[in-house]
CSV table of C-alpha atoms in Angstrom, one decimal:
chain,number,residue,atom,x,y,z
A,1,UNK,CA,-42.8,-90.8,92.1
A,2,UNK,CA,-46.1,-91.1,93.9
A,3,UNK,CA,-47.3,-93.9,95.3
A,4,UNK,CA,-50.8,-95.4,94.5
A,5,UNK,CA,-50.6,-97.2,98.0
A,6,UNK,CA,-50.7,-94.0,99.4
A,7,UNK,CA,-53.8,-91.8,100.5
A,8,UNK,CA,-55.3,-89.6,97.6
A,9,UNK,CA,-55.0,-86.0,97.4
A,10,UNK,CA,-57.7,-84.4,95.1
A,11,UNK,CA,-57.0,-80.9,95.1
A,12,UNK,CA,-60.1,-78.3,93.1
A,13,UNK,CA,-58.7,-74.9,92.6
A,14,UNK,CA,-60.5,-71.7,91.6
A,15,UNK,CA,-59.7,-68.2,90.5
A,16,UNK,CA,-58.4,-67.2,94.1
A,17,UNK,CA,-55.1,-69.4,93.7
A,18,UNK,CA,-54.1,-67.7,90.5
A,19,UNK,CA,-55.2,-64.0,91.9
A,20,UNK,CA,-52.1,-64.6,94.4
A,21,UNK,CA,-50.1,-64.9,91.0
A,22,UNK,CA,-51.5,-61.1,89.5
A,23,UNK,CA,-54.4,-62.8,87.4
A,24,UNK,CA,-57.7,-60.7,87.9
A,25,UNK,CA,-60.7,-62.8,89.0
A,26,UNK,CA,-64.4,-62.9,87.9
A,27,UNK,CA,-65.8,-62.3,91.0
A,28,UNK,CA,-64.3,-59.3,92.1
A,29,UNK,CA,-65.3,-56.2,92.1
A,30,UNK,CA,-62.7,-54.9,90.1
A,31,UNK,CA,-62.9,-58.4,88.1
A,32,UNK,CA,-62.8,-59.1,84.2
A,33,UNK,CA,-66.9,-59.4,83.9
A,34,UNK,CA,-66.7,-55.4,85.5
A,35,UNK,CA,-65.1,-54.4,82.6
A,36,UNK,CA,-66.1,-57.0,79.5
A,37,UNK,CA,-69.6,-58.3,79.6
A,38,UNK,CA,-69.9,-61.7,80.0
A,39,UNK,CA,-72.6,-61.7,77.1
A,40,UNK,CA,-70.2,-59.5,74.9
A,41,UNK,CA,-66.7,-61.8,75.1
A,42,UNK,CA,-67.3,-65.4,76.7
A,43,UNK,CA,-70.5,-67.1,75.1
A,44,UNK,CA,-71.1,-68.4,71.6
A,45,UNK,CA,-73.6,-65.7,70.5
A,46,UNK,CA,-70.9,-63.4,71.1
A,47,UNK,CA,-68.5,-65.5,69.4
A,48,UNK,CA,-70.9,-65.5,66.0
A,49,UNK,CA,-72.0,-61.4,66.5
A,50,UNK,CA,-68.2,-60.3,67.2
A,51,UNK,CA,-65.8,-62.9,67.1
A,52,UNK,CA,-62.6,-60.0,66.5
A,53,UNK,CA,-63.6,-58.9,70.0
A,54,UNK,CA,-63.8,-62.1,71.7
A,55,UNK,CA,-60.4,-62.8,70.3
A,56,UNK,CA,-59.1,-60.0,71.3
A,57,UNK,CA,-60.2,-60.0,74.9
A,58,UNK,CA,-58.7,-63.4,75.4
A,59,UNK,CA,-55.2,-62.2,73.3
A,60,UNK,CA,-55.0,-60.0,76.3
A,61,UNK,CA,-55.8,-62.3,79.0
A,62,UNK,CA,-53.1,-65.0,77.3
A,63,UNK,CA,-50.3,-62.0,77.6
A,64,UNK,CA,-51.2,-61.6,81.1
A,65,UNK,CA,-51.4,-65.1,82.1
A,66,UNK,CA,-48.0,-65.3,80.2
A,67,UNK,CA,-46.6,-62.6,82.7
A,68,UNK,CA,-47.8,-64.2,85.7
A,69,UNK,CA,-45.9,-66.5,87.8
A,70,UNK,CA,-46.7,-69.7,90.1
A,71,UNK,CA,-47.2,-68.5,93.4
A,72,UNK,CA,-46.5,-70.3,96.8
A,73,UNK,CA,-49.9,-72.3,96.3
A,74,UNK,CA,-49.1,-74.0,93.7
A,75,UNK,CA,-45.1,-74.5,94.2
A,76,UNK,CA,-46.6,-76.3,97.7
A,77,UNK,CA,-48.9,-78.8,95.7
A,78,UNK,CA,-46.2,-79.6,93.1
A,79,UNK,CA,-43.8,-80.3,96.0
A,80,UNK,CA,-46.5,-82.7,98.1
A,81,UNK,CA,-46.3,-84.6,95.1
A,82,UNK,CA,-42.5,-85.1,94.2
A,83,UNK,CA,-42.4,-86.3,98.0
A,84,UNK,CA,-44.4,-88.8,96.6
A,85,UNK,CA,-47.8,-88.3,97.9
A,86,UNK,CA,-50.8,-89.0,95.4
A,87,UNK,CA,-52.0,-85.7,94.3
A,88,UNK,CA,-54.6,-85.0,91.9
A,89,UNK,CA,-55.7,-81.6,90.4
A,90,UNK,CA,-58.6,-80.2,89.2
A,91,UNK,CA,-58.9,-76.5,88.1
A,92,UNK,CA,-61.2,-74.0,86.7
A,93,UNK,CA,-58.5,-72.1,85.8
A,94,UNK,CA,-57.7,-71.7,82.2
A,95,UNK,CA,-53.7,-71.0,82.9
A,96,UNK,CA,-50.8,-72.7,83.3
A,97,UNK,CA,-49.7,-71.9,86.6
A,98,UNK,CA,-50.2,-75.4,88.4
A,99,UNK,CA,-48.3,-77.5,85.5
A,100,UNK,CA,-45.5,-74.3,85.4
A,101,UNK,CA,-45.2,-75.2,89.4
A,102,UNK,CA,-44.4,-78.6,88.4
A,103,UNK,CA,-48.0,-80.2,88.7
A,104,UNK,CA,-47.9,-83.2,86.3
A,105,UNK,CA,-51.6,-84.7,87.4
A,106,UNK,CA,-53.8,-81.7,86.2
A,107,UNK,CA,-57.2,-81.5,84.4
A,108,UNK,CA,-59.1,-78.1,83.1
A,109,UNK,CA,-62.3,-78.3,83.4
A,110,UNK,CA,-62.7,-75.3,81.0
A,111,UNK,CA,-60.1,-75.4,78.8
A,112,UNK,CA,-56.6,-74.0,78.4
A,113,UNK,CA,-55.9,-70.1,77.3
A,114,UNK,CA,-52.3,-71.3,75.9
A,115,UNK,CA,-54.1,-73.1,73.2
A,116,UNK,CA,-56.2,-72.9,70.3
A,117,UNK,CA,-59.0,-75.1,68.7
A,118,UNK,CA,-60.7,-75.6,65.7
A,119,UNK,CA,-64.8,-74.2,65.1
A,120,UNK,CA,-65.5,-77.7,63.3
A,121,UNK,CA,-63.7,-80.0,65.3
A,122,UNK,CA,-62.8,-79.6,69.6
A,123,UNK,CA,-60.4,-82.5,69.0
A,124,UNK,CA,-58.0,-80.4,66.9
A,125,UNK,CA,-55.6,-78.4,69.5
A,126,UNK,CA,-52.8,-76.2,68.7
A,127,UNK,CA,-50.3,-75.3,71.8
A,128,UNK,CA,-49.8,-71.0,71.3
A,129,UNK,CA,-46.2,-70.7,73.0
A,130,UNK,CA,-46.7,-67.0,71.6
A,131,UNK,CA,-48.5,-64.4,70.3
A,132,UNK,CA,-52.4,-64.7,70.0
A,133,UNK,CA,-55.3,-65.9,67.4
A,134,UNK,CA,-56.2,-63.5,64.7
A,135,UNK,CA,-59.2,-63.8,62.3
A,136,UNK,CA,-58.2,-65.6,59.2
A,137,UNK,CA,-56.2,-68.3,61.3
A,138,UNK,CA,-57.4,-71.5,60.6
A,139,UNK,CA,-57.3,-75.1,61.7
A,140,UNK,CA,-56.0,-78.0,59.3
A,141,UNK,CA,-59.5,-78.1,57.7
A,142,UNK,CA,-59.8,-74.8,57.1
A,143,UNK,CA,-61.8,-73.5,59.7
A,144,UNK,CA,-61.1,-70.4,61.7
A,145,UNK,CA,-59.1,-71.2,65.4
A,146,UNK,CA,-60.9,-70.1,69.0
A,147,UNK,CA,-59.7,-70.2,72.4
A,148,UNK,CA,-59.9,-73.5,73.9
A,149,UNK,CA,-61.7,-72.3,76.6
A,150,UNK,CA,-65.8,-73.5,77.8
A,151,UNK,CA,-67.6,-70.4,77.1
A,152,UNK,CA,-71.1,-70.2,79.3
A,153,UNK,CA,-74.0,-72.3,77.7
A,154,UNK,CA,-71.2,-74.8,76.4
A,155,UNK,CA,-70.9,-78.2,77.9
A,156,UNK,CA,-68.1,-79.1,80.2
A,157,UNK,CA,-66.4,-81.9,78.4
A,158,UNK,CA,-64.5,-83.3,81.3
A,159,UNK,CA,-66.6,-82.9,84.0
A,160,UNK,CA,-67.4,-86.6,84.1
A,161,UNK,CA,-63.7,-87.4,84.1
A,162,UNK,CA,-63.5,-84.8,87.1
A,163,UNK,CA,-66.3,-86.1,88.9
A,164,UNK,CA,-64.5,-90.1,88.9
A,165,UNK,CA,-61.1,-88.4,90.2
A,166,UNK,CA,-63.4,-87.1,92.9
A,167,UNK,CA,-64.7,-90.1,93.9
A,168,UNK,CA,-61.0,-91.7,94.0
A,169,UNK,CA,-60.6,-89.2,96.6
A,170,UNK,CA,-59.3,-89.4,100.2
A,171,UNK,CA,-59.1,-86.1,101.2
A,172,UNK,CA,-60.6,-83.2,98.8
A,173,UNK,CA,-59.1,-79.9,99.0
A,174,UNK,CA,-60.8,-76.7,97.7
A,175,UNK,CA,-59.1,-73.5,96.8
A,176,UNK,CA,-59.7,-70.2,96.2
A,177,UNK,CA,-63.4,-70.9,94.4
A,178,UNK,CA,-66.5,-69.1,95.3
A,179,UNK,CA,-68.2,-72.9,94.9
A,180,UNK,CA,-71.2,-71.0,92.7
A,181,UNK,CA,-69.7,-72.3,89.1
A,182,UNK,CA,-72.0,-75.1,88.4
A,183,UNK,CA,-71.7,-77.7,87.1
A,184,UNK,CA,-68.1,-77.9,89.0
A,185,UNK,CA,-69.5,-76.9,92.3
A,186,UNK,CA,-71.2,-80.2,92.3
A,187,UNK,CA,-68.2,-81.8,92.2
A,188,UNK,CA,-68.3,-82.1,96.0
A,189,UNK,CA,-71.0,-84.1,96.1
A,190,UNK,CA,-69.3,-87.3,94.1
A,191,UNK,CA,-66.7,-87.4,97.2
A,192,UNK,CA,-67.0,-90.7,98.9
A,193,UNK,CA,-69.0,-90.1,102.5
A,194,UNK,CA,-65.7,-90.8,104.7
A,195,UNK,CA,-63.5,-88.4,102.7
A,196,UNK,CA,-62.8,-85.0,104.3
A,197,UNK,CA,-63.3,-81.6,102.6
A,198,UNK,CA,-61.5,-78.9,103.3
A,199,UNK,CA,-62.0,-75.1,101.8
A,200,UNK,CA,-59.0,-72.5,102.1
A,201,UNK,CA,-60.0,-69.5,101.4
A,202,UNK,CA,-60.4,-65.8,102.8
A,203,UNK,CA,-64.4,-66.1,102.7
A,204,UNK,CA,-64.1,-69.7,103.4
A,205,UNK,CA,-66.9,-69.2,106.3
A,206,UNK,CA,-69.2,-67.5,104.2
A,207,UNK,CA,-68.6,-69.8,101.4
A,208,UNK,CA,-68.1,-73.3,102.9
A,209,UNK,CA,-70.8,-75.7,102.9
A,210,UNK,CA,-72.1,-77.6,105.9
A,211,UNK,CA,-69.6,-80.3,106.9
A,212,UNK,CA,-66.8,-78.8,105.3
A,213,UNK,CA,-63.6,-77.4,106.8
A,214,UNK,CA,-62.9,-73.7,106.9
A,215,UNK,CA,-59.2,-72.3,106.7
A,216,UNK,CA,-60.2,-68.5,106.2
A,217,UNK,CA,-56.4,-67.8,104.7
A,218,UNK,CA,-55.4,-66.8,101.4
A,219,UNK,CA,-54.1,-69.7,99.5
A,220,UNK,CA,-50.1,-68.3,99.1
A,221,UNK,CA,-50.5,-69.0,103.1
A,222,UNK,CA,-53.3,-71.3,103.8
A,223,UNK,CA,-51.7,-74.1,101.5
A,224,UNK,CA,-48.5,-74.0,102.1
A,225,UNK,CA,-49.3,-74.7,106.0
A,226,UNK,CA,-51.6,-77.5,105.3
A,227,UNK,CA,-48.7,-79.2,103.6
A,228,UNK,CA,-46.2,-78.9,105.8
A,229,UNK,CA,-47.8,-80.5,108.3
A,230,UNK,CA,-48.8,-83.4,105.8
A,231,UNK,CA,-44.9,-83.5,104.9
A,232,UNK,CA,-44.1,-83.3,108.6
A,233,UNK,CA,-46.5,-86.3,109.3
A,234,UNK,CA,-46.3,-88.5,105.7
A,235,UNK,CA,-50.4,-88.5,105.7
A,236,UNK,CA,-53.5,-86.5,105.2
A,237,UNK,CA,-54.9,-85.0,108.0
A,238,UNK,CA,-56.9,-81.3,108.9
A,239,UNK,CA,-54.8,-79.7,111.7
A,240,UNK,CA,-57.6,-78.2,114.4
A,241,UNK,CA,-54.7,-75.0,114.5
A,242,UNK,CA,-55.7,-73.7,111.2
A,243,UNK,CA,-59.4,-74.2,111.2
A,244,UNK,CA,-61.6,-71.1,111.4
């Protein structure tokens, strides 16, 4: 089990971890938004014009994200923590890959795929261990079920939780995000002053902002590194022989 004596981890993970694992991104150019419209499948006004479409698309995305396994990322943050280091993770991703690595500290900032909610009422969740949502399912008060996913123009309900995990932190690590997501690329800013940041990423030196550290790696390589040398040592450090 971890110990809370121990430095904090607080780990911030973007598409690029769960690409590695065969899960197309946003950003890319051969990404989701290239082929579905963000207006068309991921905001409420598409939700009210076509909301068979908008189930649809995410139906597919659920299969694929069923299909797709943990990669070496996220089996090296779920094994820093059951040797007991303090590891906290936050993730933009709407799968399952970090708690299917064995991740048991992990918050989605906009929502989980492998669940449905009701229209009337965010509070009622129902876990989808198969198959999709279809129009005509409803919730217990009758109302028809929707991803539980943030669509753009909705709040982020737990961005204030995220941003007081953040400033718990001892060391933040970033992966795989292009940091232009707002509000979570703000999320650096609520790290205390003292606490390191450290980006792994391919384009980490395009992307990185000032005073943060570069590892310009994929994340199946990039994190695994980074915590061996944290098992080898039993702390948190940023090994010069990565940087760049």
């Amino acid at each position: 089990m971890s110990d809370p004596r121990r430095p904090h981890l607080v780990v911030f993970t973007g598409s690029g971890i769960s690409a590695e694992s065969g899960i197309q991104t946003f950003r890319a150019g051969d990404g989701l938004w290239a082929e579905h419209p963000i207006e068309e499948v991921a905001t409420p006004q598409a939700w009210r014009r076509d909301p068979a479409r908008v189930l649809n698309f995410y139906n597919l995305r659920r299969e694929q994200v069923r299909r797709a396994r943990p990669n070496a990322a996220h089996k090296a943050l779920a094994e820093l923590e059951r040797q007991g280091f303090r590891v906290s993770i936050i993730t933009q991703n709407i799968d399952d890959l970090h708690e299917r690595a064995g991740s048991r500290n992990v918050l989605h900032l906009h929502g989980e795929i492998l669940k449905a909610r009701s229209t009337v009422d965010a509070r009622m969740q129902y876990p989808l261990p198969r198959g999709g949502i279809e129009l005509g399912d409803i919730c217990d008060k009758g109302s028809q079920l929707r991803p539980d996913v943030v669509w753009f123009g909705e709040s982020v309900p737990h961005f204030g939780e995220a941003c007081e995990i953040v400033a718990e932190a001892d060391m933040l690590l970033v992966v795989g995000t292009s940091l232009a997501v707002m509000p979570a690329a703000s999320l650096l800013e609520h790290a205390p002053l003292d606490a390191p940041s450290v980006l792994v990423d391919p384009e980490a030196a395009a992307l990185a902002p000032p005073g943060v550290f570069r590892i310009s790696q994929p994340a199946g390589k990039g994190v695994p590194e980074l915590v061996r040398h944290w098992r080898r040592e039993g702390r948190l450090w940023v090994p010069e022989t990565l940087l760049g």
